PDB file of C-alpha atoms in Angstrom:
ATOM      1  CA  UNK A   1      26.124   4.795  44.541  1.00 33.00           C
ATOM      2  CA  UNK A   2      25.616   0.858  44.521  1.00 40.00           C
ATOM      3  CA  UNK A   3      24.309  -0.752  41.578  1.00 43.00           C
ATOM      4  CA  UNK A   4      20.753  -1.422  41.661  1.00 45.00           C
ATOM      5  CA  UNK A   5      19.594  -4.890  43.056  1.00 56.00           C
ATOM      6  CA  UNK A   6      18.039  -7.270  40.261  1.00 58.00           C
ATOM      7  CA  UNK A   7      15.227  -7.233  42.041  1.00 70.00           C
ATOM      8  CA  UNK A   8      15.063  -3.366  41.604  1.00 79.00           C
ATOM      9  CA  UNK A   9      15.530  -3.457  37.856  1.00 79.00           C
ATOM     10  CA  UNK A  10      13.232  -6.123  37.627  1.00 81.00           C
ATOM     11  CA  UNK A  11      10.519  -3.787  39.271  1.00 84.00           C
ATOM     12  CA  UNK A  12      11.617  -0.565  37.438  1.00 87.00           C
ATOM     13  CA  UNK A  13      11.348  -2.241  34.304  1.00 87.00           C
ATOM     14  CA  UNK A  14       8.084  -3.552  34.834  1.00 89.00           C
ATOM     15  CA  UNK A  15       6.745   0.107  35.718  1.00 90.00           C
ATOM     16  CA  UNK A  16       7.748   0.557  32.189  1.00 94.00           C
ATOM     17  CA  UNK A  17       5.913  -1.648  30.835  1.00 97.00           C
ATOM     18  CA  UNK A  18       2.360  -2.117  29.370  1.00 97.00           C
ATOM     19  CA  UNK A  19       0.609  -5.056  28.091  1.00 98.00           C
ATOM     20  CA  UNK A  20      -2.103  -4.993  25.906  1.00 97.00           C
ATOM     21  CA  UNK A  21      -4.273  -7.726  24.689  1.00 96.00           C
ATOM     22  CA  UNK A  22      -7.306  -7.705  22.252  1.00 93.00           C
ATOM     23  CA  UNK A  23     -10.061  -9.526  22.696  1.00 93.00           C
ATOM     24  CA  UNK A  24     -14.154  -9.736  21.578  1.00 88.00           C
ATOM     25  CA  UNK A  25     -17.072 -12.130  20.911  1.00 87.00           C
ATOM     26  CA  UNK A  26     -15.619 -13.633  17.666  1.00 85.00           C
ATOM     27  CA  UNK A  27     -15.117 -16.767  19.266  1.00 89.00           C
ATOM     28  CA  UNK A  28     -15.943 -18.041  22.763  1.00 93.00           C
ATOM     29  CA  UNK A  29     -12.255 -18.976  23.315  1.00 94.00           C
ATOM     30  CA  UNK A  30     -11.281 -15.910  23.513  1.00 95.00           C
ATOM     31  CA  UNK A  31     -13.961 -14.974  26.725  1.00 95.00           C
ATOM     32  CA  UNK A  32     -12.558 -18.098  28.561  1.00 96.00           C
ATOM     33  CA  UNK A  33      -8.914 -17.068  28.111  1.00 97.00           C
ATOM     34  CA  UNK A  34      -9.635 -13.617  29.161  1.00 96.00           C
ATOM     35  CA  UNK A  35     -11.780 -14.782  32.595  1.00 96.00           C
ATOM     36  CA  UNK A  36      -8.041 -16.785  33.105  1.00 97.00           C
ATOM     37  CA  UNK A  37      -5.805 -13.555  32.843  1.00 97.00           C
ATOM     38  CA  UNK A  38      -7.626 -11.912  35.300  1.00 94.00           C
ATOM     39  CA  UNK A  39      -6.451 -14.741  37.835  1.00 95.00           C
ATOM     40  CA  UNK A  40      -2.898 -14.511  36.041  1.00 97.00           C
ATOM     41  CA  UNK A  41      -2.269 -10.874  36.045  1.00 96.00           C
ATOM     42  CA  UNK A  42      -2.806 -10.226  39.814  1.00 95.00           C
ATOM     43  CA  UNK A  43       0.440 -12.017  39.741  1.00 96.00           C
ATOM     44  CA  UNK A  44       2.270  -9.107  38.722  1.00 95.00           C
ATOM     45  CA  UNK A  45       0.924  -6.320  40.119  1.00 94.00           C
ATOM     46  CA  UNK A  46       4.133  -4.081  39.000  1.00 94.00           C
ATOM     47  CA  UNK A  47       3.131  -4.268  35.072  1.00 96.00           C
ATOM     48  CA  UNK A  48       0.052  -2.867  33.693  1.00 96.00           C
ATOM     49  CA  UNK A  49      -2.435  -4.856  31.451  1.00 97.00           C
ATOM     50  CA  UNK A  50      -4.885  -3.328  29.595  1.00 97.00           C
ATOM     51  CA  UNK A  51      -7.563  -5.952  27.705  1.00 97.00           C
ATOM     52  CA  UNK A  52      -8.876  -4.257  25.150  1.00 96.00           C
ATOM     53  CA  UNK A  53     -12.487  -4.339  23.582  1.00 92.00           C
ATOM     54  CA  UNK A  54     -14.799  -2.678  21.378  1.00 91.00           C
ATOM     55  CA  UNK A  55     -18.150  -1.085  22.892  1.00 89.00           C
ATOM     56  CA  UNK A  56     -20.698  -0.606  21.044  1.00 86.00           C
ATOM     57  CA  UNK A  57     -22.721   1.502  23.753  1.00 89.00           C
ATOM     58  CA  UNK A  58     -19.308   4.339  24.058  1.00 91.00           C
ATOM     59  CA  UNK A  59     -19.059   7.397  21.313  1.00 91.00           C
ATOM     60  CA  UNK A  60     -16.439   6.848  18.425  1.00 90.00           C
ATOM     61  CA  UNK A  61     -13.352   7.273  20.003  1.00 89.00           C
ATOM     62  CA  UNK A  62     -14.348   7.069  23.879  1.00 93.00           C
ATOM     63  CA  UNK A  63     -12.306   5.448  26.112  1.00 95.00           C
ATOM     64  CA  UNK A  64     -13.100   4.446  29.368  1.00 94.00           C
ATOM     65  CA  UNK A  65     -11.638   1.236  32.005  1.00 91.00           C
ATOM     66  CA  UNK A  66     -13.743  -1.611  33.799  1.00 86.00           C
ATOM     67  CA  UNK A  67     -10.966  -2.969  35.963  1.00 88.00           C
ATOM     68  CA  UNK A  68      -8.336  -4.313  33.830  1.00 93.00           C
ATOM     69  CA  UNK A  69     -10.388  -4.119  30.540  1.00 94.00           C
ATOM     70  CA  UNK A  70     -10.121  -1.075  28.114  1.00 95.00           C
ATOM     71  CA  UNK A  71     -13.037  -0.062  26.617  1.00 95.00           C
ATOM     72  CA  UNK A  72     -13.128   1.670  23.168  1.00 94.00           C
ATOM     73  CA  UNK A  73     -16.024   3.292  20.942  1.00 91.00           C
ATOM     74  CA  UNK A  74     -15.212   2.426  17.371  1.00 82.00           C
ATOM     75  CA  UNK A  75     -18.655   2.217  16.001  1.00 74.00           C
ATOM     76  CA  UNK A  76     -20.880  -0.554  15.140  1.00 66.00           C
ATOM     77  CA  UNK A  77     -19.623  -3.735  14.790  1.00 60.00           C
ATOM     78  CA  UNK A  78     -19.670  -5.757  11.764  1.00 57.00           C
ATOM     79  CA  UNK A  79     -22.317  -9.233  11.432  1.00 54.00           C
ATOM     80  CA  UNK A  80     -22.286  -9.667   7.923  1.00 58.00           C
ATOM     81  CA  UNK A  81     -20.878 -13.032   6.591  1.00 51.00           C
ATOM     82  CA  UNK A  82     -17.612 -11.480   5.795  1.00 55.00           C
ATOM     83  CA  UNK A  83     -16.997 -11.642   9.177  1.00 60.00           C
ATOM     84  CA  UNK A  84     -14.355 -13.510  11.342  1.00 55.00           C
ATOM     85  CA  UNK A  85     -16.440 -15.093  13.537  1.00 54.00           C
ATOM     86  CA  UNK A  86     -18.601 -16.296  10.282  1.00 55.00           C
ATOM     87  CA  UNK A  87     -15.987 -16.799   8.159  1.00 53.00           C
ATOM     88  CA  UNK A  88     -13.014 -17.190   9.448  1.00 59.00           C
ATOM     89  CA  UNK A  89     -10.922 -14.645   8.145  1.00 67.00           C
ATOM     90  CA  UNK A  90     -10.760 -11.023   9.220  1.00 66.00           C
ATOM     91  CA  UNK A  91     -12.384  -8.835   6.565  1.00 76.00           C
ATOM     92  CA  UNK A  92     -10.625  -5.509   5.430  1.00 79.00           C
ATOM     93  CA  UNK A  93     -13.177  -3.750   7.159  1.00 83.00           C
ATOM     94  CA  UNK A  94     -12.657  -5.438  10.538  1.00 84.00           C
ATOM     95  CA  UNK A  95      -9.100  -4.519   9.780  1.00 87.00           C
ATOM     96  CA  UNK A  96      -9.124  -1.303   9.341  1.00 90.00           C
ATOM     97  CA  UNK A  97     -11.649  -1.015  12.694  1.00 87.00           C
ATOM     98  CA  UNK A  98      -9.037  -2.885  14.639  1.00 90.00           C
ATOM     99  CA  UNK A  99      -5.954  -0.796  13.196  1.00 93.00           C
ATOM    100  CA  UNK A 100      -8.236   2.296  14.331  1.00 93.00           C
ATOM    101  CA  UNK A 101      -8.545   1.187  17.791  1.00 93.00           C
ATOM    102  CA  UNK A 102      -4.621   0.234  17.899  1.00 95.00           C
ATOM    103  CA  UNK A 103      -4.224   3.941  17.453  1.00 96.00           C
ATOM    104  CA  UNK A 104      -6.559   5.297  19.654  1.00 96.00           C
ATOM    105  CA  UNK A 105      -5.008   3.075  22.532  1.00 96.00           C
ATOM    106  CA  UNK A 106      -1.467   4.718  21.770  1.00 97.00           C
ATOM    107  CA  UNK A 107      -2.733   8.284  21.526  1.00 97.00           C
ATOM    108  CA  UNK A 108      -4.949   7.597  24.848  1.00 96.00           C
ATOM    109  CA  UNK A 109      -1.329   5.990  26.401  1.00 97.00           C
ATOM    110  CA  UNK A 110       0.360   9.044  25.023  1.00 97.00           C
ATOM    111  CA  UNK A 111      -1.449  11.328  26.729  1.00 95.00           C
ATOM    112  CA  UNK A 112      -0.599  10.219  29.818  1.00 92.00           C
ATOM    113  CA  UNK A 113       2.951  11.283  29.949  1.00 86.00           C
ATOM    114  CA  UNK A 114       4.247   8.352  30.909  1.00 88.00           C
ATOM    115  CA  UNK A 115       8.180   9.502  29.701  1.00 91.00           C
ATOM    116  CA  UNK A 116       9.755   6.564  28.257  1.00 94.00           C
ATOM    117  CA  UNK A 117       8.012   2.893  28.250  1.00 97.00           C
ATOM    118  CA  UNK A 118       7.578  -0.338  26.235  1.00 98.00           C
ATOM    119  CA  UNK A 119       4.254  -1.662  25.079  1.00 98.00           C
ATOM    120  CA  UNK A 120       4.271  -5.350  24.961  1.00 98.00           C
ATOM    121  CA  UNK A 121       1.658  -6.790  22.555  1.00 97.00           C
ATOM    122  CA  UNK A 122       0.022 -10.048  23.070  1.00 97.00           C
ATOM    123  CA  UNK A 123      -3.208 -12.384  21.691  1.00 96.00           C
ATOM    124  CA  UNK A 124      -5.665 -13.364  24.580  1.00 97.00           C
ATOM    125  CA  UNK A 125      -4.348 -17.173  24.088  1.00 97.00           C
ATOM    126  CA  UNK A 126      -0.992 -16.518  24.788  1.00 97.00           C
ATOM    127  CA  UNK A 127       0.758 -16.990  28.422  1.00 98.00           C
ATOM    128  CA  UNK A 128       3.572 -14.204  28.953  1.00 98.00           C
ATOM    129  CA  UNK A 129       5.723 -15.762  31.364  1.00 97.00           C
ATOM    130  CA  UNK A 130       6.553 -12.010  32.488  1.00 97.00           C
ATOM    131  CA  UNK A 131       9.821 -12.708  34.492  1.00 95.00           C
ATOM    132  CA  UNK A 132      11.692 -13.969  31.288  1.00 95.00           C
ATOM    133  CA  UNK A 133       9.855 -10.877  28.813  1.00 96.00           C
ATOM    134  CA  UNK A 134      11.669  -8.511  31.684  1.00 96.00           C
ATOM    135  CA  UNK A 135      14.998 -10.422  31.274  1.00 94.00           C
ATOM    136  CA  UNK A 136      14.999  -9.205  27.576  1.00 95.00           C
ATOM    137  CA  UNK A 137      13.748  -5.585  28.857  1.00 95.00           C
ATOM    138  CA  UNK A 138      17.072  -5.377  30.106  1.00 94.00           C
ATOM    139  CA  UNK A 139      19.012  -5.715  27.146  1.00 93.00           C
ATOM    140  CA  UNK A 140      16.373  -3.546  25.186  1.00 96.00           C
ATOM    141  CA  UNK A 141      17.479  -0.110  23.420  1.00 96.00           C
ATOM    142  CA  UNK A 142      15.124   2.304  25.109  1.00 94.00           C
ATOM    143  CA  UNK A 143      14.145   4.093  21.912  1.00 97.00           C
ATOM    144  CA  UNK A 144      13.307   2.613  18.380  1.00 98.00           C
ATOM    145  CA  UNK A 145      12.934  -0.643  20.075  1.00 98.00           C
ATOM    146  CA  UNK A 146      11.016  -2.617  17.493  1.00 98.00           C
ATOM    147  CA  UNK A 147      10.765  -6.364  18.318  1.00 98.00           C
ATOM    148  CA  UNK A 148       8.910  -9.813  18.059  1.00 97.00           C
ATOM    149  CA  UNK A 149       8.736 -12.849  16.069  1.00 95.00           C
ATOM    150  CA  UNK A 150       9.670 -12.078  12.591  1.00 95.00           C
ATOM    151  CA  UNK A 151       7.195 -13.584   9.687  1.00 94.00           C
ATOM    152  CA  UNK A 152       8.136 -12.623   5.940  1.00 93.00           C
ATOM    153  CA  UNK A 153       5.295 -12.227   3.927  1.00 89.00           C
ATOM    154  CA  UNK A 154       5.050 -13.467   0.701  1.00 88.00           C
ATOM    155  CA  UNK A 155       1.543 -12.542  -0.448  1.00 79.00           C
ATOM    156  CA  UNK A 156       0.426 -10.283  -1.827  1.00 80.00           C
ATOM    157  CA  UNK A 157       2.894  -9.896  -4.674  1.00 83.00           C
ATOM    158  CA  UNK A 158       3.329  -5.976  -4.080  1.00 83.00           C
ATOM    159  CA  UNK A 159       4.419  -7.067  -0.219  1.00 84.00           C
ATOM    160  CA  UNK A 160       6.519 -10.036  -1.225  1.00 87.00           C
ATOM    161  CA  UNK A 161       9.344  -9.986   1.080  1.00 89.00           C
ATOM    162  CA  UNK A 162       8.197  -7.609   4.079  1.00 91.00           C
ATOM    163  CA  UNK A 163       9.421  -8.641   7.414  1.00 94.00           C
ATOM    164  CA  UNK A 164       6.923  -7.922  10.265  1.00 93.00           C
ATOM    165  CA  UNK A 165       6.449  -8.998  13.694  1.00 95.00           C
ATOM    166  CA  UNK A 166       4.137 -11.622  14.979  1.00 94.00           C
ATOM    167  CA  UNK A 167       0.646 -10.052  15.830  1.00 91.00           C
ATOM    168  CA  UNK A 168       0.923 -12.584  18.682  1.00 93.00           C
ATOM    169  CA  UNK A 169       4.376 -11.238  20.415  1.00 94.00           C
ATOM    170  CA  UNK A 170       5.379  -7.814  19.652  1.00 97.00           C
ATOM    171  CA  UNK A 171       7.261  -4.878  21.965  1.00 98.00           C
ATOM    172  CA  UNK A 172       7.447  -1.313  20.721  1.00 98.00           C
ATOM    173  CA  UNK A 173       9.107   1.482  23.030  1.00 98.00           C
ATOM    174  CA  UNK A 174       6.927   4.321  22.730  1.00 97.00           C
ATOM    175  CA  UNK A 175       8.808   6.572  20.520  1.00 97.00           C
ATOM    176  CA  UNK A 176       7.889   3.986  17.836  1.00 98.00           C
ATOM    177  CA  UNK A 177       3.703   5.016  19.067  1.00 98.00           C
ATOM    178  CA  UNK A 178       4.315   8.140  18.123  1.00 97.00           C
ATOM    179  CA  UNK A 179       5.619   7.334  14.793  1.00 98.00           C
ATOM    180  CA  UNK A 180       2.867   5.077  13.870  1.00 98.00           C
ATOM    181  CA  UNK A 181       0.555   7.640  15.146  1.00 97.00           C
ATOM    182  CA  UNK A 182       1.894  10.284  13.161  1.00 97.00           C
ATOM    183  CA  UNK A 183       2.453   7.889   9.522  1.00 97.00           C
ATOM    184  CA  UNK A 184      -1.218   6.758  10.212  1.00 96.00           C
ATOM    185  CA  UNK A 185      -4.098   7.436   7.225  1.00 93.00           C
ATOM    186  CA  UNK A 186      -6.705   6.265   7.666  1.00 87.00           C
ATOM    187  CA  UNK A 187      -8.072   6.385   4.208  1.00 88.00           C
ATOM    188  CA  UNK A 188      -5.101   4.895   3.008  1.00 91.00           C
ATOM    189  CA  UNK A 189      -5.787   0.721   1.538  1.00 90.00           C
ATOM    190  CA  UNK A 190      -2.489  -0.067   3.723  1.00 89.00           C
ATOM    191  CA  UNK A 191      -5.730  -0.439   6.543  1.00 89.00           C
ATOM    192  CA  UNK A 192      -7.429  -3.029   4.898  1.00 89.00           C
ATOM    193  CA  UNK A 193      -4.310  -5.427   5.916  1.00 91.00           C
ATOM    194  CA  UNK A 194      -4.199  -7.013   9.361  1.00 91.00           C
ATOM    195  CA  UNK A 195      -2.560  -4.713  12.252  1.00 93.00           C
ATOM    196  CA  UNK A 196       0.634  -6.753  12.409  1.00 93.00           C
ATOM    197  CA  UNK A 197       1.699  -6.432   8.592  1.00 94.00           C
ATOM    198  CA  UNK A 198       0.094  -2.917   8.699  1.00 95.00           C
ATOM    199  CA  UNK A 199       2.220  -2.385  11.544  1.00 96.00           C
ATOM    200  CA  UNK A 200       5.362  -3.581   9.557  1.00 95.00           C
ATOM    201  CA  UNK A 201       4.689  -1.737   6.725  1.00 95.00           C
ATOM    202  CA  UNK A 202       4.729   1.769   8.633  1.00 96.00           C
ATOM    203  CA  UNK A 203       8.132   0.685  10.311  1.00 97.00           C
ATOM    204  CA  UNK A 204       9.754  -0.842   7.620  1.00 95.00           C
ATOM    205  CA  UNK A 205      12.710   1.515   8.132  1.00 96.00           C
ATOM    206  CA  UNK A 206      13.174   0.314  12.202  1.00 97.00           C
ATOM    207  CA  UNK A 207      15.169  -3.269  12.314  1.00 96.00           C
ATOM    208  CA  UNK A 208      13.486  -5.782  13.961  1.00 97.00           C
ATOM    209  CA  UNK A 209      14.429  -7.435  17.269  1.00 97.00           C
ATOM    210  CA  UNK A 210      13.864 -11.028  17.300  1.00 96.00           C
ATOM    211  CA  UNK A 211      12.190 -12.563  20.391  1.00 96.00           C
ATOM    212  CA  UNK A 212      10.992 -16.247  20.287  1.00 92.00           C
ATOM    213  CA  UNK A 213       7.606 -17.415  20.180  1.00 95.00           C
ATOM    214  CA  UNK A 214       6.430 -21.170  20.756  1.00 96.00           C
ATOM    215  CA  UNK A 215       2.815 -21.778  19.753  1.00 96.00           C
ATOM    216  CA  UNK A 216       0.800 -25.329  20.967  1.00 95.00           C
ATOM    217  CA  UNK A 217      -1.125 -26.296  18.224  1.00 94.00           C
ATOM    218  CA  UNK A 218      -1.832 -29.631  18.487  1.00 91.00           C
ATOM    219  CA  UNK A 219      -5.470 -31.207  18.108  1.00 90.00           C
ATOM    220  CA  UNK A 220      -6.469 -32.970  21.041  1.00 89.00           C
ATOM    221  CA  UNK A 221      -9.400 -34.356  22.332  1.00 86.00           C
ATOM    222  CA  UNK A 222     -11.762 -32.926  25.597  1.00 81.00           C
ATOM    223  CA  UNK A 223     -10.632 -36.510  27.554  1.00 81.00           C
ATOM    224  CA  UNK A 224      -6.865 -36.282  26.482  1.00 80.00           C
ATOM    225  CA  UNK A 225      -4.412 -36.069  29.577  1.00 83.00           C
ATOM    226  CA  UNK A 226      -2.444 -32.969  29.757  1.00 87.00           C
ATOM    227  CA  UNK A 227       0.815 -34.102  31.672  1.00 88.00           C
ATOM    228  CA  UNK A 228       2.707 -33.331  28.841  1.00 93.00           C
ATOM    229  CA  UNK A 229       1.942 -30.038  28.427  1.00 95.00           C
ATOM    230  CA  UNK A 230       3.106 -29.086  31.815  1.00 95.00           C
ATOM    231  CA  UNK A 231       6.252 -31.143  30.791  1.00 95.00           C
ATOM    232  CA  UNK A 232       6.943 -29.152  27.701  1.00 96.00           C
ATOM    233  CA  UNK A 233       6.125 -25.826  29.200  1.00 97.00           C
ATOM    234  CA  UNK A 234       9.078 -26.710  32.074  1.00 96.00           C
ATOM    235  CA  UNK A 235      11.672 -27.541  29.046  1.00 96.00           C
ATOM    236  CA  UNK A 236      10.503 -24.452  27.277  1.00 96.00           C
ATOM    237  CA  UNK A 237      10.537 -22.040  30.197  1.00 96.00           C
ATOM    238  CA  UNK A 238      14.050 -23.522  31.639  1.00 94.00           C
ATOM    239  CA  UNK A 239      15.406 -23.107  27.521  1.00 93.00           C
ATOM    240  CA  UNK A 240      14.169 -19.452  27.901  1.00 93.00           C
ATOM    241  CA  UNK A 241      10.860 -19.035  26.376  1.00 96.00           C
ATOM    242  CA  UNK A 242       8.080 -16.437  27.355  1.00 97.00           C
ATOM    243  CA  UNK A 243       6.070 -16.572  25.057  1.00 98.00           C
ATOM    244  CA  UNK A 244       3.735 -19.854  25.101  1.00 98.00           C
ATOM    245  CA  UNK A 245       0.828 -19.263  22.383  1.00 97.00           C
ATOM    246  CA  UNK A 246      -2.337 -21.919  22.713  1.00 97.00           C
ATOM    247  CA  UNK A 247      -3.565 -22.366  18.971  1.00 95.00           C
ATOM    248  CA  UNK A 248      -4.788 -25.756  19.261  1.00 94.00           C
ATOM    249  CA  UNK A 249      -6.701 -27.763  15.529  1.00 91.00           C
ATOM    250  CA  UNK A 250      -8.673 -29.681  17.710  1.00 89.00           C
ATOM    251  CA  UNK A 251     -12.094 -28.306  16.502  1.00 87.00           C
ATOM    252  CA  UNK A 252     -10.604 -29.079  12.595  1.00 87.00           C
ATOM    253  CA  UNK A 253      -9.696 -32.291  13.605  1.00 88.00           C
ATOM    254  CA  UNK A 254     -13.275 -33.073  15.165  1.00 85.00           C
ATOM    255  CA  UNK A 255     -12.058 -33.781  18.582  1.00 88.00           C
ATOM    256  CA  UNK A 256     -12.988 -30.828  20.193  1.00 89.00           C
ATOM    257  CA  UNK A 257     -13.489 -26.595  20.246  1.00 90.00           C
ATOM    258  CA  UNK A 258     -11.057 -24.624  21.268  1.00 92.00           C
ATOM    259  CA  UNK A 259     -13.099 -23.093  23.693  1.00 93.00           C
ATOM    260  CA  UNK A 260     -13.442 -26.173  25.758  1.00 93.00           C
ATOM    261  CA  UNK A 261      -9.252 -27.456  24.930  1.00 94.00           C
ATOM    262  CA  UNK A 262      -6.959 -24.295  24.927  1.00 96.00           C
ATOM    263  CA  UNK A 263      -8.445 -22.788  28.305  1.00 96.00           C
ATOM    264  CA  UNK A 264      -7.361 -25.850  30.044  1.00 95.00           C
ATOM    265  CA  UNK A 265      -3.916 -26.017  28.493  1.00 96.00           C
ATOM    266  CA  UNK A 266      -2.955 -22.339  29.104  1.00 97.00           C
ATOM    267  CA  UNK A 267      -3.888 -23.656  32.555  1.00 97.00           C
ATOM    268  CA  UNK A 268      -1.072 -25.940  33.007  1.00 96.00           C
ATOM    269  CA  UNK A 269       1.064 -23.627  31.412  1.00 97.00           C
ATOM    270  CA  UNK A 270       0.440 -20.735  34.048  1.00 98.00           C
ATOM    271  CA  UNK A 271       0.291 -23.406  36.587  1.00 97.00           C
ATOM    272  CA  UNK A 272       4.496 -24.008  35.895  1.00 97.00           C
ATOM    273  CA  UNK A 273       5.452 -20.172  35.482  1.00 97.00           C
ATOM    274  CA  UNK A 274       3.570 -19.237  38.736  1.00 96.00           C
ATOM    275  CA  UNK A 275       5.655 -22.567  40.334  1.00 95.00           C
ATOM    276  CA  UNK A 276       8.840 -22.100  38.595  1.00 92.00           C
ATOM    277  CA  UNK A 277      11.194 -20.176  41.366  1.00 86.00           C
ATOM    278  CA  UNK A 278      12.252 -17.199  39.798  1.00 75.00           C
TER     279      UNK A 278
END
């Protein structure tokens, strides 16, 4: 038999794949960024995206879609001033709430018996150039495929030295689901961490795959021209990024929220990857 087109591969792999990204009403960013995926997805119709979300008004555990969003019971969420959207900082308990949901959406993809696939893991402010993430598909083991930007943590002193994977930019092949469902407790204080360290800590025994990650985080102001981010975002995507995360200080800075600056800049950036020829 011939050897498959690139094309082909290309559109196999991407029936392999699923992307998920979190999102909620922390901060209003993160609602603007989402209303832009839906325009960006349809773009790719081969890969799945699932935008996930608690819902208050589903049973513990529930799972149900609205379009392209995944709905999820996890029980009431938090307002105190511990909270991120108050404070800042993710609390343990919001922690271990989103490290619960992470593992109902793998048990709920699970079930589906899908065979073999990847689950790419993204934030809302990120663009996924998708054509580049399928590139590396190719050269991807199928199983114990643990990959992403690697952070080592240094604090706290008992996980001084763990290597992890960037919460923003991480792919798992879904053998490694099942092993994180099945090492899960979820009475166990390893919960109380953020999902990406949490994450590392259950699979410190799988190597991790580097991938690249370039985040824009520079402050600018509402007025300031953008030309340069669609510059950078050509010499990024021609260099072989896929990953383009929009962090921006602005708001810390006193120029402007993020809300009203990072919207318009992951504009621009899906702007070039939708006019780059593949």
């Amino acid at each position: 038999m011939p050897a498959p087109s690139e094309n082909n591969k290309q559109t196999e792999l991407a029936n392999k794949l699923v992307v998920i990204a979190g999102y909620g009403d922390e901060l209003a960013v993160y609602q603007r960024a989402r209303s832009l995926w839906s325009f960006y997805a349809s773009h790719f119709p081969s890969i799945e995206f699932l935008f996930v979300r608690d819902c208050p008004h589903l049973s513990i555990g529930e799972i149900t879609h609205d379009g392209y969003d995944l709905l999820i019971g996890t029980g009431q969420i938090s307002t105190d001033q511990q909270s991120y959207a108050k404070s800042g900082r993710w609390s343990p308990n919001e922690n271990q709430r989103q490290i619960f949901r992470q593992i109902l959406i793998y048990e709920y993809l699970l079930r589906q018996g899908r065979g073999n696939f990847f689950v790419y893991q993204s934030t809302i402010t990120s663009v996924v150039d998708f054509r580049g993430l399928l590139c590396a598909l190719e050269c991807m083991p199928q199983t114990a495929c643990f990959a992403g930007m690697p952070v080592r943590l240094k604090a706290p002193v008992e996980l001084s030295g763990l290597t992890y994977c960037s919460g923003a930019n991480t792919l798992l092949s879904s053998d490694l689901l099942k092993l994180i469902c099945k090492r899960y407790e979820s009475d166990s204080p390893l919960s109380s961490f953020p999902n990406d360290i949490w994450q590392g800590i259950l699979l410190n025994d799988i190597p991790i795959i580097p991938l690249q990650q370039f985040s824009f985080t520079e402050a600018r102001d509402v007025l300031n021209p953008l030309n340069d981010i669609t510059d950078n975002t050509k010499r990024l995507i021609n260099s072989g990024h896929f990953h383009l995360r929009v962090k921006t200080n602005s708001q810390e800075q006193g120029l402007a929220a993020r809300e009203d600056i990072d919207p318009w800049i992951m504009i621009k950036i899906m702007e070039v990857v939708l006019r780059t020829p593949e």
